[in-house]
């Protein structure tokens, strides 16, 4: 399962690059990074009500919403220089979808770690929960983005 979890999305990134170029992938990365940033900032600022406590106790509803808002805004800002033929409304919807799926990837990675009884998925990047913790949102959002771009 681990091979499919990692290899399929990374292969789709190569396919995205081949068909849509690096700018489309950059939009995906910007949305994912903005989602993580928005979730962290708004979660720390306004986060009181916990979200998915048994899976990831630090997550809050405010953080979840902050991720959606900043991820969607990042898609709107980024779509202009990517060459993607999306309207502003389509960029908002794409940003919301990618942000949501990315946050679900983050929760899935937390669930995998809880089930395995480990705090970090590896020691390659100390203090960041492991390499998979850095890629979890991207691994979930890439197949969705691939479908958005191709179909």
PDB file of C-alpha atoms in Angstrom:
ATOM      1  CA  UNK A   1       0.000   0.000   0.000  1.00  0.00           C
ATOM      2  CA  UNK A   2       2.885   2.363   0.782  1.00  0.00           C
ATOM      3  CA  UNK A   3       4.231   2.074  -2.742  1.00  0.00           C
ATOM      4  CA  UNK A   4       0.847   2.975  -4.236  1.00  0.00           C
ATOM      5  CA  UNK A   5       0.405   5.790  -1.691  1.00  0.00           C
ATOM      6  CA  UNK A   6       3.663   7.425  -2.772  1.00  0.00           C
ATOM      7  CA  UNK A   7       4.422   6.284  -6.318  1.00  0.00           C
ATOM      8  CA  UNK A   8       1.068   6.944  -7.997  1.00  0.00           C
ATOM      9  CA  UNK A   9       0.867  10.643  -7.002  1.00  0.00           C
ATOM     10  CA  UNK A  10       4.527  11.258  -7.814  1.00  0.00           C
ATOM     11  CA  UNK A  11       4.067   9.601 -11.216  1.00  0.00           C
ATOM     12  CA  UNK A  12       1.042  11.812 -11.827  1.00  0.00           C
ATOM     13  CA  UNK A  13       3.223  14.848 -11.021  1.00  0.00           C
ATOM     14  CA  UNK A  14       5.536  13.778 -13.851  1.00  0.00           C
ATOM     15  CA  UNK A  15       2.542  13.387 -16.164  1.00  0.00           C
ATOM     16  CA  UNK A  16       1.261  16.826 -15.151  1.00  0.00           C
ATOM     17  CA  UNK A  17       4.639  18.305 -15.960  1.00  0.00           C
ATOM     18  CA  UNK A  18       4.717  16.552 -19.315  1.00  0.00           C
ATOM     19  CA  UNK A  19       1.240  17.778 -20.299  1.00  0.00           C
ATOM     20  CA  UNK A  20       0.853  21.112 -18.506  1.00  0.00           C
ATOM     21  CA  UNK A  21       4.360  22.196 -17.603  1.00  0.00           C
ATOM     22  CA  UNK A  22       5.967  23.326 -14.400  1.00  0.00           C
ATOM     23  CA  UNK A  23       3.661  26.284 -13.899  1.00  0.00           C
ATOM     24  CA  UNK A  24       0.661  24.048 -13.249  1.00  0.00           C
ATOM     25  CA  UNK A  25       2.657  22.093 -10.669  1.00  0.00           C
ATOM     26  CA  UNK A  26       3.775  25.359  -9.114  1.00  0.00           C
ATOM     27  CA  UNK A  27       0.112  26.360  -8.706  1.00  0.00           C
ATOM     28  CA  UNK A  28      -0.546  23.061  -6.920  1.00  0.00           C
ATOM     29  CA  UNK A  29       2.424  23.588  -4.611  1.00  0.00           C
ATOM     30  CA  UNK A  30       1.445  27.200  -3.865  1.00  0.00           C
ATOM     31  CA  UNK A  31      -2.097  26.122  -2.962  1.00  0.00           C
ATOM     32  CA  UNK A  32      -0.801  23.324  -0.701  1.00  0.00           C
ATOM     33  CA  UNK A  33       1.739  25.605   1.008  1.00  0.00           C
ATOM     34  CA  UNK A  34      -0.849  28.376   1.455  1.00  0.00           C
ATOM     35  CA  UNK A  35      -3.302  25.861   2.902  1.00  0.00           C
ATOM     36  CA  UNK A  36      -0.757  24.665   5.458  1.00  0.00           C
ATOM     37  CA  UNK A  37       0.177  28.256   6.314  1.00  0.00           C
ATOM     38  CA  UNK A  38      -3.434  29.435   6.611  1.00  0.00           C
ATOM     39  CA  UNK A  39      -4.341  26.449   8.776  1.00  0.00           C
ATOM     40  CA  UNK A  40      -1.414  27.013  11.099  1.00  0.00           C
ATOM     41  CA  UNK A  41      -1.833  30.786  11.426  1.00  0.00           C
ATOM     42  CA  UNK A  42      -5.591  30.920  11.888  1.00  0.00           C
ATOM     43  CA  UNK A  43      -5.525  27.781  14.031  1.00  0.00           C
ATOM     44  CA  UNK A  44      -3.018  29.338  16.423  1.00  0.00           C
ATOM     45  CA  UNK A  45      -4.791  32.710  16.411  1.00  0.00           C
ATOM     46  CA  UNK A  46      -8.454  31.696  16.685  1.00  0.00           C
ATOM     47  CA  UNK A  47      -8.356  27.939  17.169  1.00  0.00           C
ATOM     48  CA  UNK A  48     -10.325  26.855  20.171  1.00  0.00           C
ATOM     49  CA  UNK A  49     -12.699  24.198  18.915  1.00  0.00           C
ATOM     50  CA  UNK A  50     -10.773  21.014  18.186  1.00  0.00           C
ATOM     51  CA  UNK A  51     -11.197  19.099  14.955  1.00  0.00           C
ATOM     52  CA  UNK A  52     -10.481  15.344  14.598  1.00  0.00           C
ATOM     53  CA  UNK A  53      -9.107  15.126  18.148  1.00  0.00           C
ATOM     54  CA  UNK A  54      -8.367  11.386  18.137  1.00  0.00           C
ATOM     55  CA  UNK A  55      -6.433  11.586  14.868  1.00  0.00           C
ATOM     56  CA  UNK A  56      -4.593  14.882  15.267  1.00  0.00           C
ATOM     57  CA  UNK A  57      -5.244  16.722  18.560  1.00  0.00           C
ATOM     58  CA  UNK A  58      -3.678  20.007  17.409  1.00  0.00           C
ATOM     59  CA  UNK A  59      -6.114  20.557  14.539  1.00  0.00           C
ATOM     60  CA  UNK A  60      -8.871  23.135  15.004  1.00  0.00           C
ATOM     61  CA  UNK A  61     -11.942  24.159  13.051  1.00  0.00           C
ATOM     62  CA  UNK A  62     -10.491  27.672  12.664  1.00  0.00           C
ATOM     63  CA  UNK A  63      -7.306  26.186  11.247  1.00  0.00           C
ATOM     64  CA  UNK A  64      -9.287  24.059   8.812  1.00  0.00           C
ATOM     65  CA  UNK A  65     -11.234  27.101   7.589  1.00  0.00           C
ATOM     66  CA  UNK A  66      -8.074  29.227   7.472  1.00  0.00           C
ATOM     67  CA  UNK A  67      -6.470  26.618   5.239  1.00  0.00           C
ATOM     68  CA  UNK A  68      -9.450  26.612   2.894  1.00  0.00           C
ATOM     69  CA  UNK A  69      -9.509  30.416   2.647  1.00  0.00           C
ATOM     70  CA  UNK A  70      -5.796  30.963   2.087  1.00  0.00           C
ATOM     71  CA  UNK A  71      -5.507  27.958  -0.243  1.00  0.00           C
ATOM     72  CA  UNK A  72      -8.376  29.233  -2.356  1.00  0.00           C
ATOM     73  CA  UNK A  73      -6.951  32.765  -2.416  1.00  0.00           C
ATOM     74  CA  UNK A  74      -3.586  31.347  -3.503  1.00  0.00           C
ATOM     75  CA  UNK A  75      -5.255  29.556  -6.412  1.00  0.00           C
ATOM     76  CA  UNK A  76      -6.929  32.780  -7.557  1.00  0.00           C
ATOM     77  CA  UNK A  77      -3.692  34.754  -7.369  1.00  0.00           C
ATOM     78  CA  UNK A  78      -1.619  32.004  -8.988  1.00  0.00           C
ATOM     79  CA  UNK A  79      -3.895  31.052 -11.872  1.00  0.00           C
ATOM     80  CA  UNK A  80      -2.982  34.212 -13.813  1.00  0.00           C
ATOM     81  CA  UNK A  81       0.652  33.258 -14.325  1.00  0.00           C
ATOM     82  CA  UNK A  82       0.140  29.528 -14.834  1.00  0.00           C
ATOM     83  CA  UNK A  83      -1.505  29.709 -18.221  1.00  0.00           C
ATOM     84  CA  UNK A  84      -4.410  27.587 -17.019  1.00  0.00           C
ATOM     85  CA  UNK A  85      -7.639  28.622 -18.750  1.00  0.00           C
ATOM     86  CA  UNK A  86      -9.600  29.043 -15.521  1.00  0.00           C
ATOM     87  CA  UNK A  87     -11.911  31.884 -14.623  1.00  0.00           C
ATOM     88  CA  UNK A  88     -11.704  33.455 -11.180  1.00  0.00           C
ATOM     89  CA  UNK A  89     -14.654  31.365 -10.023  1.00  0.00           C
ATOM     90  CA  UNK A  90     -13.085  28.170 -11.307  1.00  0.00           C
ATOM     91  CA  UNK A  91      -9.852  29.057  -9.509  1.00  0.00           C
ATOM     92  CA  UNK A  92     -11.769  29.574  -6.242  1.00  0.00           C
ATOM     93  CA  UNK A  93     -13.472  26.188  -6.581  1.00  0.00           C
ATOM     94  CA  UNK A  94     -10.215  24.470  -7.558  1.00  0.00           C
ATOM     95  CA  UNK A  95      -8.449  26.078  -4.595  1.00  0.00           C
ATOM     96  CA  UNK A  96     -11.173  24.969  -2.197  1.00  0.00           C
ATOM     97  CA  UNK A  97     -11.110  21.414  -3.513  1.00  0.00           C
ATOM     98  CA  UNK A  98      -7.313  21.122  -3.479  1.00  0.00           C
ATOM     99  CA  UNK A  99      -7.124  22.711  -0.039  1.00  0.00           C
ATOM    100  CA  UNK A 100      -9.761  20.354   1.341  1.00  0.00           C
ATOM    101  CA  UNK A 101      -8.145  17.256  -0.166  1.00  0.00           C
ATOM    102  CA  UNK A 102      -4.721  18.389   1.033  1.00  0.00           C
ATOM    103  CA  UNK A 103      -5.993  18.743   4.581  1.00  0.00           C
ATOM    104  CA  UNK A 104      -7.551  15.287   4.354  1.00  0.00           C
ATOM    105  CA  UNK A 105      -4.124  13.990   3.307  1.00  0.00           C
ATOM    106  CA  UNK A 106      -2.630  15.575   6.398  1.00  0.00           C
ATOM    107  CA  UNK A 107      -5.236  13.871   8.580  1.00  0.00           C
ATOM    108  CA  UNK A 108      -4.688  10.539   6.816  1.00  0.00           C
ATOM    109  CA  UNK A 109      -0.942  10.725   7.496  1.00  0.00           C
ATOM    110  CA  UNK A 110      -1.670  11.498  11.159  1.00  0.00           C
ATOM    111  CA  UNK A 111      -3.998   8.503  11.267  1.00  0.00           C
ATOM    112  CA  UNK A 112      -1.333   6.234   9.750  1.00  0.00           C
ATOM    113  CA  UNK A 113       1.151   7.396  12.384  1.00  0.00           C
ATOM    114  CA  UNK A 114      -1.355   6.877  15.218  1.00  0.00           C
ATOM    115  CA  UNK A 115      -2.140   3.363  14.002  1.00  0.00           C
ATOM    116  CA  UNK A 116       1.589   2.590  13.804  1.00  0.00           C
ATOM    117  CA  UNK A 117       2.140   4.036  17.274  1.00  0.00           C
ATOM    118  CA  UNK A 118       4.807   6.523  16.142  1.00  0.00           C
ATOM    119  CA  UNK A 119       5.043  10.281  16.463  1.00  0.00           C
ATOM    120  CA  UNK A 120       7.058  10.874  13.278  1.00  0.00           C
ATOM    121  CA  UNK A 121       7.035   9.032   9.957  1.00  0.00           C
ATOM    122  CA  UNK A 122      10.821   9.252   9.784  1.00  0.00           C
ATOM    123  CA  UNK A 123      13.930  11.087  10.956  1.00  0.00           C
ATOM    124  CA  UNK A 124      15.093  12.559   7.651  1.00  0.00           C
ATOM    125  CA  UNK A 125      13.705  16.015   8.499  1.00  0.00           C
ATOM    126  CA  UNK A 126      14.020  16.460  12.280  1.00  0.00           C
ATOM    127  CA  UNK A 127      11.209  18.415  13.935  1.00  0.00           C
ATOM    128  CA  UNK A 128       8.874  18.110  10.951  1.00  0.00           C
ATOM    129  CA  UNK A 129       7.269  14.737  11.560  1.00  0.00           C
ATOM    130  CA  UNK A 130       9.229  12.994   8.819  1.00  0.00           C
ATOM    131  CA  UNK A 131       9.326  13.232   5.045  1.00  0.00           C
ATOM    132  CA  UNK A 132       5.812  11.857   4.572  1.00  0.00           C
ATOM    133  CA  UNK A 133       4.514  14.605   6.863  1.00  0.00           C
ATOM    134  CA  UNK A 134       5.940  17.148   4.418  1.00  0.00           C
ATOM    135  CA  UNK A 135       4.388  15.390   1.426  1.00  0.00           C
ATOM    136  CA  UNK A 136       1.046  14.134   2.779  1.00  0.00           C
ATOM    137  CA  UNK A 137      -1.076  16.975   1.402  1.00  0.00           C
ATOM    138  CA  UNK A 138       0.664  16.821  -1.964  1.00  0.00           C
ATOM    139  CA  UNK A 139       0.216  13.044  -2.205  1.00  0.00           C
ATOM    140  CA  UNK A 140      -3.551  13.412  -1.766  1.00  0.00           C
ATOM    141  CA  UNK A 141      -4.034  16.566  -3.841  1.00  0.00           C
ATOM    142  CA  UNK A 142      -1.973  15.524  -6.878  1.00  0.00           C
ATOM    143  CA  UNK A 143      -4.406  12.904  -8.260  1.00  0.00           C
ATOM    144  CA  UNK A 144      -7.305  15.344  -7.822  1.00  0.00           C
ATOM    145  CA  UNK A 145      -5.366  18.124  -9.550  1.00  0.00           C
ATOM    146  CA  UNK A 146      -4.419  15.722 -12.346  1.00  0.00           C
ATOM    147  CA  UNK A 147      -8.103  15.007 -12.978  1.00  0.00           C
ATOM    148  CA  UNK A 148      -8.912  18.753 -12.878  1.00  0.00           C
ATOM    149  CA  UNK A 149      -6.245  19.575 -15.437  1.00  0.00           C
ATOM    150  CA  UNK A 150      -6.763  16.623 -17.770  1.00  0.00           C
ATOM    151  CA  UNK A 151     -10.556  16.370 -17.734  1.00  0.00           C
TER     152      UNK A 151
END
